[in-house]
Short mmCIF file of C-alpha atoms and ligand atoms in Angstrom, two decimals:
data_model
loop_
_atom_site.label_atom_id
_atom_site.label_comp_id
_atom_site.label_asym_id
_atom_site.label_seq_id
_atom_site.Cartn_x
_atom_site.Cartn_y
_atom_site.Cartn_z
CA MET A 663 15.76 -2.32 23.55
CA ASP A 664 18.33 -0.52 26.14
CA TYR A 665 17.89 2.53 24.26
CA ARG A 666 21.43 5.20 24.09
CA PHE A 667 21.00 8.68 23.29
CA GLU A 668 24.50 7.99 21.37
CA HIS A 669 25.34 8.03 17.33
CA ASP A 670 26.24 3.73 18.02
CA PHE A 671 24.01 2.51 19.57
CA ALA A 672 21.85 4.25 16.18
CA VAL A 673 24.07 2.54 14.36
CA LYS A 674 24.47 -0.65 15.53
CA SER A 675 20.52 -1.08 15.91
CA ASP A 676 20.03 -0.01 12.27
CA GLN A 677 22.89 -2.68 11.54
CA SER A 678 20.90 -5.75 13.19
CA ASP A 679 17.37 -4.30 11.95
CA GLN A 680 16.39 -7.13 9.57
CA LEU A 681 14.28 -4.34 7.52
CA ASN A 682 16.73 -2.12 7.21
CA SER A 683 18.27 -2.68 3.28
CA PHE A 684 14.37 -1.34 2.41
CA ARG A 685 15.32 2.24 3.25
CA ASN A 686 17.36 1.67 0.62
CA ARG A 687 13.87 1.26 -2.11
CA PHE A 688 12.92 4.66 -1.62
CA TYR A 689 13.81 8.10 -2.77
CA PHE A 690 14.33 10.62 0.26
CA PRO A 691 14.65 14.25 -0.09
CA THR A 692 17.58 16.31 0.23
CA HIS A 693 18.47 19.14 2.00
CA LYS A 694 21.92 21.50 2.33
CA GLY A 695 22.91 17.11 -0.11
CA GLU A 696 22.41 15.34 2.87
CA GLU A 697 19.16 13.24 3.18
CA VAL A 698 16.63 14.72 5.67
CA VAL A 699 15.12 13.87 8.31
CA TYR A 700 11.91 12.13 7.26
CA PHE A 701 9.37 12.07 9.41
CA THR A 702 5.58 12.95 7.11
CA GLY A 703 4.89 9.02 6.31
CA ASN A 704 1.96 9.48 8.27
CA SER A 705 0.66 12.25 5.63
CA LEU A 706 2.83 11.80 2.81
CA GLY A 707 4.75 8.46 2.31
CA LEU A 708 8.29 8.50 0.62
CA GLN A 709 8.44 7.46 -2.95
CA PRO A 710 9.17 3.55 -3.77
CA LYS A 711 11.86 3.51 -6.79
CA THR A 712 10.23 1.09 -8.39
CA ILE A 713 6.55 2.95 -8.72
CA LYS A 714 8.28 4.75 -11.94
CA ASN A 715 8.97 1.34 -13.28
CA HIS A 716 5.20 -0.03 -12.76
CA ILE A 717 3.49 3.21 -14.36
CA GLU A 718 6.07 3.10 -17.33
CA ASN A 719 5.33 -0.76 -18.04
CA GLU A 720 1.39 0.29 -18.21
CA LEU A 721 1.92 3.72 -20.29
CA ILE A 722 4.05 0.98 -23.05
CA ASP A 723 0.89 -1.86 -22.60
CA TRP A 724 -1.15 1.49 -23.90
CA SER A 725 1.08 2.63 -26.87
CA GLU A 726 1.08 -0.64 -27.88
CA LEU A 727 -2.03 -2.40 -26.95
CA GLY A 728 -4.64 0.94 -27.51
CA VAL A 729 -8.00 -0.67 -25.96
CA GLU A 730 -6.78 -3.77 -26.17
CA GLY A 731 -5.20 -3.55 -22.57
CA HIS A 732 -8.50 -3.86 -21.13
CA PHE A 733 -7.66 -7.69 -21.51
CA LYS A 734 -4.01 -8.32 -23.24
CA ALA A 735 -1.70 -5.75 -21.20
CA LYS A 736 0.42 -7.78 -18.77
CA ARG A 737 -1.77 -7.11 -16.28
CA PRO A 738 -5.23 -6.52 -17.73
CA TRP A 739 -6.92 -3.30 -17.14
CA PHE A 740 -10.48 -5.05 -16.74
CA SER A 741 -9.48 -6.41 -13.59
CA TYR A 742 -6.59 -4.69 -12.17
CA HIS A 743 -8.32 -4.03 -9.31
CA GLU A 744 -7.53 -7.74 -8.54
CA PHE A 745 -3.95 -7.37 -8.23
CA LEU A 746 -3.79 -4.89 -5.60
CA THR A 747 -6.43 -7.10 -3.21
CA ASP A 748 -4.79 -9.98 -1.61
CA LYS A 749 -1.62 -7.81 -0.90
CA ILE A 750 -4.50 -4.39 0.95
CA SER A 751 -6.45 -7.60 2.69
CA LYS A 752 -3.29 -8.91 4.76
CA ILE A 753 -2.00 -5.34 5.80
CA VAL A 754 -5.54 -4.02 6.78
CA GLY A 755 -7.01 -7.84 8.63
CA GLY A 756 -9.81 -8.38 6.08
CA LEU A 757 -10.73 -11.95 3.88
CA PRO A 758 -9.78 -10.84 0.28
CA GLY A 759 -13.21 -10.80 -1.16
CA GLU A 760 -14.32 -7.58 2.10
CA VAL A 761 -11.76 -4.90 0.64
CA VAL A 762 -11.91 -3.19 -2.45
CA CYS A 763 -8.96 -0.42 -4.37
CA MET A 764 -11.19 2.27 -5.65
CA ASN A 765 -11.37 5.73 -5.67
CA GLN A 766 -10.14 8.66 -2.76
CA LEU A 767 -11.01 8.07 0.56
CA THR A 768 -13.70 10.79 0.94
CA VAL A 769 -15.59 9.38 -1.69
CA ASN A 770 -15.15 5.92 0.00
CA LEU A 771 -16.26 7.19 3.01
CA HIS A 772 -19.95 8.63 1.47
CA LEU A 773 -20.51 5.43 -0.36
CA LEU A 774 -20.31 3.18 2.44
CA MET A 775 -22.50 5.84 4.54
CA VAL A 776 -24.79 5.60 1.76
CA SER A 777 -25.75 1.55 2.67
CA PHE A 778 -24.76 1.99 6.06
CA TYR A 779 -26.07 5.09 7.71
CA ARG A 780 -30.03 4.23 7.03
CA PRO A 781 -31.14 6.71 9.84
CA THR A 782 -35.09 6.72 10.91
CA LYS A 783 -36.88 9.03 12.73
CA LYS A 784 -36.19 7.39 15.81
CA ARG A 785 -32.30 5.38 15.51
CA PHE A 786 -30.65 8.80 13.19
CA LYS A 787 -27.47 9.80 15.91
CA ILE A 788 -23.74 9.29 15.15
CA ILE A 789 -21.17 8.90 17.64
CA CYS A 790 -17.83 9.59 16.19
CA GLU A 791 -14.85 11.38 18.02
CA ALA A 792 -13.98 15.42 18.51
CA LYS A 793 -11.99 17.13 16.46
CA ALA A 794 -11.95 14.10 13.54
CA PHE A 795 -9.96 14.81 10.48
CA PRO A 796 -12.38 18.58 9.27
CA SER A 797 -13.05 15.49 5.66
CA ASP A 798 -14.85 13.37 7.54
CA GLN A 799 -16.50 15.71 9.81
CA TYR A 800 -17.68 17.31 6.84
CA ALA A 801 -19.18 14.10 5.46
CA LEU A 802 -21.13 13.00 8.57
CA GLU A 803 -22.26 16.28 8.66
CA SER A 804 -23.28 15.87 4.43
CA GLN A 805 -24.93 12.63 5.14
CA VAL A 806 -27.11 13.56 8.12
CA LYS A 807 -28.33 16.69 6.39
CA PHE A 808 -28.87 14.67 3.52
CA HIS A 809 -31.22 12.26 5.39
CA GLY A 810 -33.10 15.87 6.24
CA PHE A 811 -31.65 15.62 10.01
CA ASP A 812 -30.05 17.81 11.78
CA PRO A 813 -26.37 18.02 13.08
CA ALA A 814 -26.68 19.43 16.19
CA THR A 815 -28.73 17.07 17.42
CA SER A 816 -27.17 13.67 15.42
CA ILE A 817 -23.63 13.74 15.66
CA VAL A 818 -22.63 12.94 19.21
CA GLU A 819 -18.75 14.49 19.43
CA ILE A 820 -16.93 12.49 22.33
CA PHE A 821 -14.44 14.53 23.72
CA PRO A 822 -11.56 13.95 25.78
CA ARG A 823 -12.10 15.10 29.26
CA GLU A 824 -10.85 18.32 30.52
CA GLY A 825 -7.52 18.61 30.96
CA GLU A 826 -6.68 15.51 29.10
CA TYR A 827 -5.76 15.11 25.50
CA ASN A 828 -7.18 11.99 24.10
CA ILE A 829 -10.37 9.93 24.92
CA ARG A 830 -10.97 7.43 27.16
CA GLU A 831 -12.70 4.48 25.51
CA GLU A 832 -14.33 3.81 28.69
CA ASP A 833 -16.13 7.95 27.10
CA ILE A 834 -16.94 5.88 23.88
CA LEU A 835 -18.78 3.01 25.26
CA LYS A 836 -20.19 4.63 27.73
CA ASN A 837 -21.67 7.13 25.26
CA ILE A 838 -22.94 3.66 22.76
CA THR A 839 -25.30 2.71 25.69
CA GLU A 840 -26.47 5.99 26.18
CA HIS A 841 -27.76 6.82 22.75
CA GLY A 842 -28.21 3.02 22.74
CA ASN A 843 -31.76 3.14 20.67
CA GLU A 844 -31.00 6.27 19.00
CA LEU A 845 -27.78 5.08 17.17
CA ALA A 846 -28.18 4.08 13.88
CA LEU A 847 -23.77 4.27 13.49
CA VAL A 848 -20.36 4.55 15.31
CA MET A 849 -17.69 6.10 12.99
CA ILE A 850 -14.35 6.94 13.85
CA GLY A 851 -10.73 7.56 12.48
CA GLY A 852 -9.22 4.32 14.20
CA VAL A 853 -5.56 6.31 14.74
CA ASN A 854 -6.64 9.74 15.32
CA TYR A 855 -4.74 12.07 12.82
CA PHE A 856 -3.98 14.32 16.02
CA THR A 857 -2.89 12.82 19.28
CA GLY A 858 -1.97 9.47 17.30
CA GLN A 859 -4.22 7.57 19.62
CA VAL A 860 -5.13 4.23 18.53
CA PHE A 861 -8.64 2.83 19.60
CA ASP A 862 -10.31 -0.60 20.05
CA MET A 863 -11.87 -1.38 16.93
CA ARG A 864 -12.89 -4.39 18.88
CA LYS A 865 -14.46 -3.22 21.94
CA ILE A 866 -16.60 -0.39 19.87
CA THR A 867 -17.67 -2.68 17.01
CA GLU A 868 -19.12 -4.83 19.49
CA ALA A 869 -20.18 -2.05 21.89
CA ALA A 870 -22.24 -0.74 18.45
CA HIS A 871 -23.79 -3.78 17.72
CA GLY A 872 -25.03 -4.77 21.29
CA VAL A 873 -27.58 -1.89 20.60
CA GLY A 874 -28.26 -2.22 17.28
CA ALA A 875 -25.77 0.13 15.28
CA TYR A 876 -23.32 -0.55 12.73
CA ALA A 877 -19.39 0.62 13.26
CA GLY A 878 -17.58 2.29 10.68
CA PHE A 879 -13.80 3.02 10.87
CA ASP A 880 -11.65 5.79 8.91
CA LEU A 881 -8.36 4.42 8.52
CA ALA A 882 -6.43 6.67 7.02
CA HIS A 883 -4.17 6.67 9.71
CA ALA A 884 -3.88 2.81 10.28
CA ALA A 885 -3.34 1.26 7.26
CA GLY A 886 0.31 0.16 7.01
CA ASN A 887 0.97 1.28 10.45
CA ILE A 888 -0.97 -0.64 12.96
CA LYS A 889 -2.00 -4.42 14.07
CA LEU A 890 -5.79 -4.61 11.93
CA ASN A 891 -8.18 -7.35 11.96
CA LEU A 892 -10.96 -6.05 10.92
CA HIS A 893 -12.56 -9.16 9.64
CA ASN A 894 -11.89 -10.38 12.72
CA TRP A 895 -13.19 -7.50 14.94
CA ASN A 896 -16.26 -8.44 12.58
CA VAL A 897 -16.33 -3.89 11.44
CA ASP A 898 -19.23 -3.68 8.92
CA PHE A 899 -17.66 -1.29 7.05
CA ALA A 900 -13.86 1.08 6.62
CA CYS A 901 -12.12 2.73 4.46
CA TRP A 902 -8.75 4.09 3.77
CA CYS A 903 -6.28 6.50 2.05
CA SER A 904 -2.67 4.34 0.17
CA TYR A 905 -0.75 7.52 -0.04
CA LYS A 906 0.43 7.93 3.96
CA TYR A 907 1.83 5.06 4.93
CA LEU A 908 1.19 2.93 2.21
CA ASN A 909 3.42 5.09 0.32
CA SER A 910 1.12 4.56 -3.29
CA GLY A 911 1.34 8.78 -4.19
CA PRO A 912 -0.28 11.65 -3.88
CA GLY A 913 -3.88 11.65 -4.53
CA GLY A 914 -3.46 7.34 -4.68
CA VAL A 915 -6.37 5.33 -5.14
CA ALA A 916 -7.86 4.44 -1.98
CA GLY A 917 -9.55 1.53 -0.31
CA ALA A 918 -12.70 -0.08 1.32
CA PHE A 919 -14.03 -3.20 3.47
CA VAL A 920 -17.29 -4.11 3.50
CA HIS A 921 -17.31 -7.15 6.24
CA GLU A 922 -18.60 -10.15 4.05
CA LYS A 923 -22.05 -10.24 6.27
CA HIS A 924 -23.04 -7.44 4.40
CA HIS A 925 -22.51 -8.86 0.68
CA GLY A 926 -25.45 -10.12 -1.04
CA THR A 927 -27.71 -8.71 1.54
CA ASN A 928 -30.46 -5.74 0.64
CA LEU A 929 -28.48 -3.50 1.73
CA PRO A 930 -29.54 0.17 -0.35
CA GLN A 931 -25.67 0.94 -2.39
CA PHE A 932 -24.63 3.64 -4.98
CA ALA A 933 -24.29 1.34 -8.13
CA GLY A 934 -22.27 1.77 -11.48
CA TRP A 935 -21.17 -0.20 -14.12
CA TRP A 936 -17.90 -1.53 -12.48
CA GLY A 937 -19.48 -3.05 -9.36
CA TYR A 938 -21.51 -4.94 -11.82
CA ASP A 939 -21.80 -8.98 -12.04
CA LYS A 940 -18.10 -9.67 -13.60
CA THR A 941 -18.91 -12.35 -16.21
CA ASN A 942 -22.28 -10.59 -17.32
CA ARG A 943 -20.94 -7.14 -17.11
CA PHE A 944 -20.15 -6.22 -20.63
CA LYS A 945 -23.45 -7.73 -22.20
CA MET A 946 -25.08 -4.43 -20.61
CA GLU A 947 -28.16 -5.15 -19.07
CA LYS A 948 -30.71 -3.12 -17.50
CA GLY A 949 -30.71 -4.02 -14.05
CA PHE A 950 -28.03 -3.83 -11.61
CA LYS A 951 -26.69 -7.17 -10.22
CA PRO A 952 -24.54 -6.41 -7.65
CA ILE A 953 -20.73 -9.03 -7.59
CA HIS A 954 -21.03 -11.19 -4.53
CA SER A 955 -17.70 -8.80 -2.73
CA ALA A 956 -16.47 -6.21 -1.40
CA GLU A 957 -16.10 -5.31 -5.30
CA ALA A 958 -20.15 -4.29 -5.19
CA TRP A 959 -19.29 -0.97 -4.39
CA GLN A 960 -17.22 0.00 -7.47
CA LEU A 961 -18.73 2.43 -9.73
CA SER A 962 -16.05 2.87 -12.16
CA ASN A 963 -13.97 1.09 -14.21
CA ALA A 964 -10.26 0.79 -12.85
CA PRO A 965 -7.47 4.44 -12.83
CA VAL A 966 -4.62 2.33 -13.98
CA LEU A 967 -1.94 4.08 -13.34
CA SER A 968 -2.15 5.05 -9.88
CA MET A 969 -3.34 1.87 -9.18
CA SER A 970 -0.03 0.42 -10.64
CA ALA A 971 1.86 2.46 -8.67
CA HIS A 972 -0.28 1.48 -5.91
CA LEU A 973 0.58 -1.97 -6.55
CA ALA A 974 4.37 -1.32 -6.28
CA ALA A 975 4.16 0.35 -3.17
CA LEU A 976 2.66 -2.99 -1.47
CA GLU A 977 4.44 -5.40 -3.32
CA ILE A 978 7.41 -3.80 -0.64
CA PHE A 979 4.95 -4.16 1.86
CA ASP A 980 4.20 -7.71 1.49
CA GLU A 981 8.05 -8.60 1.21
CA ALA A 982 8.35 -6.93 4.65
CA GLY A 983 5.65 -8.35 6.21
CA MET A 984 2.99 -6.33 9.16
CA GLU A 985 3.99 -8.44 11.71
CA LYS A 986 7.90 -7.49 11.00
CA LEU A 987 7.16 -4.24 10.16
CA ILE A 988 4.73 -3.19 13.48
CA SER A 989 7.66 -4.86 16.12
CA LYS A 990 10.48 -2.45 14.25
CA SER A 991 7.44 0.37 14.54
CA LYS A 992 7.42 -0.47 18.60
CA GLN A 993 11.21 -0.42 19.01
CA LEU A 994 11.61 2.72 16.68
CA THR A 995 8.84 5.08 18.26
CA GLY A 996 10.20 3.77 21.50
CA TYR A 997 13.38 5.06 20.43
CA LEU A 998 12.09 8.34 20.35
CA GLU A 999 9.94 8.56 23.53
CA TYR A 1000 13.41 7.31 24.89
CA ILE A 1001 15.07 9.98 23.25
CA ILE A 1002 12.35 12.96 23.58
CA ALA A 1003 12.74 11.90 27.21
CA GLU A 1004 16.26 12.53 27.29
CA ILE A 1005 16.34 15.99 25.73
CA ASN A 1006 13.93 17.09 28.44
CA ALA A 1007 15.91 16.09 31.37
CA ILE A 1008 19.36 17.59 29.71
CA LYS A 1009 18.76 20.98 28.07
CA PHE A 1010 14.78 20.90 30.98
CA ASP A 1011 15.80 19.37 34.18
CA ARG A 1012 13.61 16.83 33.40
CA VAL A 1013 10.51 18.90 33.35
CA ASN A 1014 8.67 17.56 30.04
CA LYS A 1015 8.55 20.45 28.16
CA LEU A 1016 8.76 18.22 25.45
CA GLU A 1017 5.36 16.76 26.54
CA ILE A 1018 4.27 13.82 24.08
CA ILE A 1019 0.90 13.29 24.42
CA THR A 1020 0.38 10.46 22.07
CA PRO A 1021 -1.47 7.74 24.49
CA SER A 1022 1.84 4.84 25.08
CA ASN A 1023 0.14 1.99 25.46
CA ALA A 1024 -2.23 2.79 22.62
CA ARG A 1025 -0.32 4.27 19.53
CA GLY A 1026 1.03 3.23 16.37
CA CYS A 1027 4.53 4.90 15.17
CA GLN A 1028 3.60 8.31 15.20
CA LEU A 1029 4.31 10.61 18.97
CA SER A 1030 1.96 14.05 18.51
CA ILE A 1031 4.30 16.35 20.80
CA VAL A 1032 3.72 19.39 22.24
CA ALA A 1033 6.16 21.82 22.89
CA HIS A 1034 5.44 24.05 26.21
CA GLY A 1035 6.92 27.84 26.15
CA TYR A 1036 7.83 27.65 22.02
CA GLY A 1037 5.78 28.70 19.29
CA LYS A 1038 5.49 27.40 16.17
CA ALA A 1039 9.08 29.02 15.86
CA LEU A 1040 10.30 25.57 16.74
CA PHE A 1041 8.84 23.65 14.15
CA ASN A 1042 10.22 26.32 11.56
CA LYS A 1043 13.80 25.80 12.85
CA MET A 1044 13.20 21.80 12.11
CA ILE A 1045 12.84 22.62 9.26
CA GLU A 1046 15.30 24.74 8.47
CA HIS A 1047 17.94 22.21 10.15
CA GLY A 1048 16.71 19.56 7.56
CA ILE A 1049 13.99 17.84 9.93
CA ILE A 1050 10.48 17.02 7.93
CA ALA A 1051 7.64 17.74 10.36
CA ASP A 1052 4.52 18.56 10.33
CA TRP A 1053 2.62 21.01 12.63
CA ARG A 1054 -1.05 21.22 13.51
CA GLU A 1055 -2.15 24.37 14.48
CA PRO A 1056 -2.39 25.33 18.35
CA ASN A 1057 0.82 24.22 18.79
CA VAL A 1058 1.87 20.22 17.84
CA ILE A 1059 4.54 18.67 16.27
CA ARG A 1060 3.46 15.29 15.17
CA VAL A 1061 6.61 13.08 13.88
CA ALA A 1062 6.80 9.70 12.67
CA PRO A 1063 9.52 7.60 12.17
CA VAL A 1064 8.04 5.15 9.91
CA PRO A 1065 9.15 1.58 9.56
CA LEU A 1066 9.50 0.32 6.28
CA TYR A 1067 12.08 3.36 5.51
CA ASN A 1068 13.28 5.15 9.02
CA SER A 1069 16.31 3.90 10.98
CA PHE A 1070 17.86 4.47 14.43
CA ASN A 1071 20.29 7.43 13.01
CA ASP A 1072 17.20 8.91 11.79
CA VAL A 1073 15.58 9.14 15.24
CA TYR A 1074 18.82 10.18 16.70
CA ARG A 1075 19.96 12.72 14.32
CA PHE A 1076 16.60 14.25 15.09
CA GLY A 1077 17.30 13.80 18.61
CA LYS A 1078 20.91 16.39 17.81
CA ILE A 1079 19.24 18.62 15.87
CA LEU A 1080 16.65 18.49 18.13
CA MET A 1081 18.94 19.33 20.85
CA GLU A 1082 20.88 22.06 19.21
CA ILE A 1083 17.96 24.47 17.66
CA LEU A 1084 16.49 24.04 21.80
C1 LIG B 37 -5.97 12.46 5.10
C2 LIG B 37 -7.29 11.90 5.56
C3 LIG B 37 -7.97 12.29 5.04
C4 LIG B 37 -8.15 12.37 3.52
O1 LIG B 37 -8.92 12.35 2.35
P1 LIG B 37 -8.58 12.41 0.62
O2 LIG B 37 -9.98 12.01 0.94
O3 LIG B 37 -7.84 11.47 0.72
O4 LIG B 37 -8.49 13.37 0.53
C5 LIG B 37 -9.64 11.93 5.08
N1 LIG B 37 -9.58 11.41 6.95
C6 LIG B 37 -8.66 11.37 7.58
C7 LIG B 37 -8.91 10.48 9.28
C8 LIG B 37 -7.17 11.44 7.55
O5 LIG B 37 -6.44 11.23 7.83
#
């Protein structure tokens, strides 16, 4: 696209955007009577207007049917998670049998590590990215300790090189080779939450398998943001949350992927009745017989209210389609990158005071910006002027124009407001 930092350009781009009408399916918070520039869909996605109705339908079925809703509700609660499966499998690129919606993200990470992190005296190490999301760090540490190992010698963190913000892929691959037969697992965020860097999950998985280790990914910032192909990439397991790019509400139900090659094998797992063979579940017999799919990792019956919110959001995703979303995402984030370069040119005589640290060749829709010479005060000013972005210590502003509901005009307004503040 031939970008321009002009209102007309933004308006015209919105008019020719096939996904433009999807914006009206969401509620936008307002600031002084005007819709905010909402660039934090990477933290909490906006509310789809259909969610209320979906939840209400379940409340009505519950009020009218009581326990019979498990089988007689319009969408029977017994198998409620199944209504989500096809839609989420398209988003993460898994076969329907490889995905399941359940629990919360960190819970799923633990459950999957029960199966995929089984350290021995010889093979006990985990490779992860430095400064992983804190919850992931705590999960890894506590798993290592649970097995009687020492995090200091078992967890290998890959850092960016001196003076760089992003981790070089070659450094991850080199470490996988070096730790080789001591390596049990590679567990990395598919998109780094801080920098927005996207990792090559196919290559990392291949390298991990090459030394006899498993590869798993936390897709909190990837699901609904970038193109994923977990099955073809041969990823062993993955998990994600649904309240960021997937817009399913605060604390919404999370998801998990287990590659089909691991179904029906004797991987150890924590079991609950919802993972039990469906046809015989209510015989309530002794001895766990797992479902031959990712559903085997389920413990409890479906949280129907939060799943109905998830369903409403996934229906919108399904209608838009990941291909179109990703194509718009590239244009929209490209526009934001252009506007920031323009601001540097106009305000700072082409000095990169607003430095984008997200790699331009490996990103989704998020840009992480270091505003040199400006502290948190700049961010606070943004909030005062109706931009909702996100601040990460020590000095990073994260902005994510989300293709499902953000517009070129949002990006233009962001630029204009930022110009004024600076
Ligand atoms: C958002 C996020 C989480 C949050 O975990 P919950 O269990 O959903 O509270 C964990 N890990 C990463 C990488 C995240 O981005």
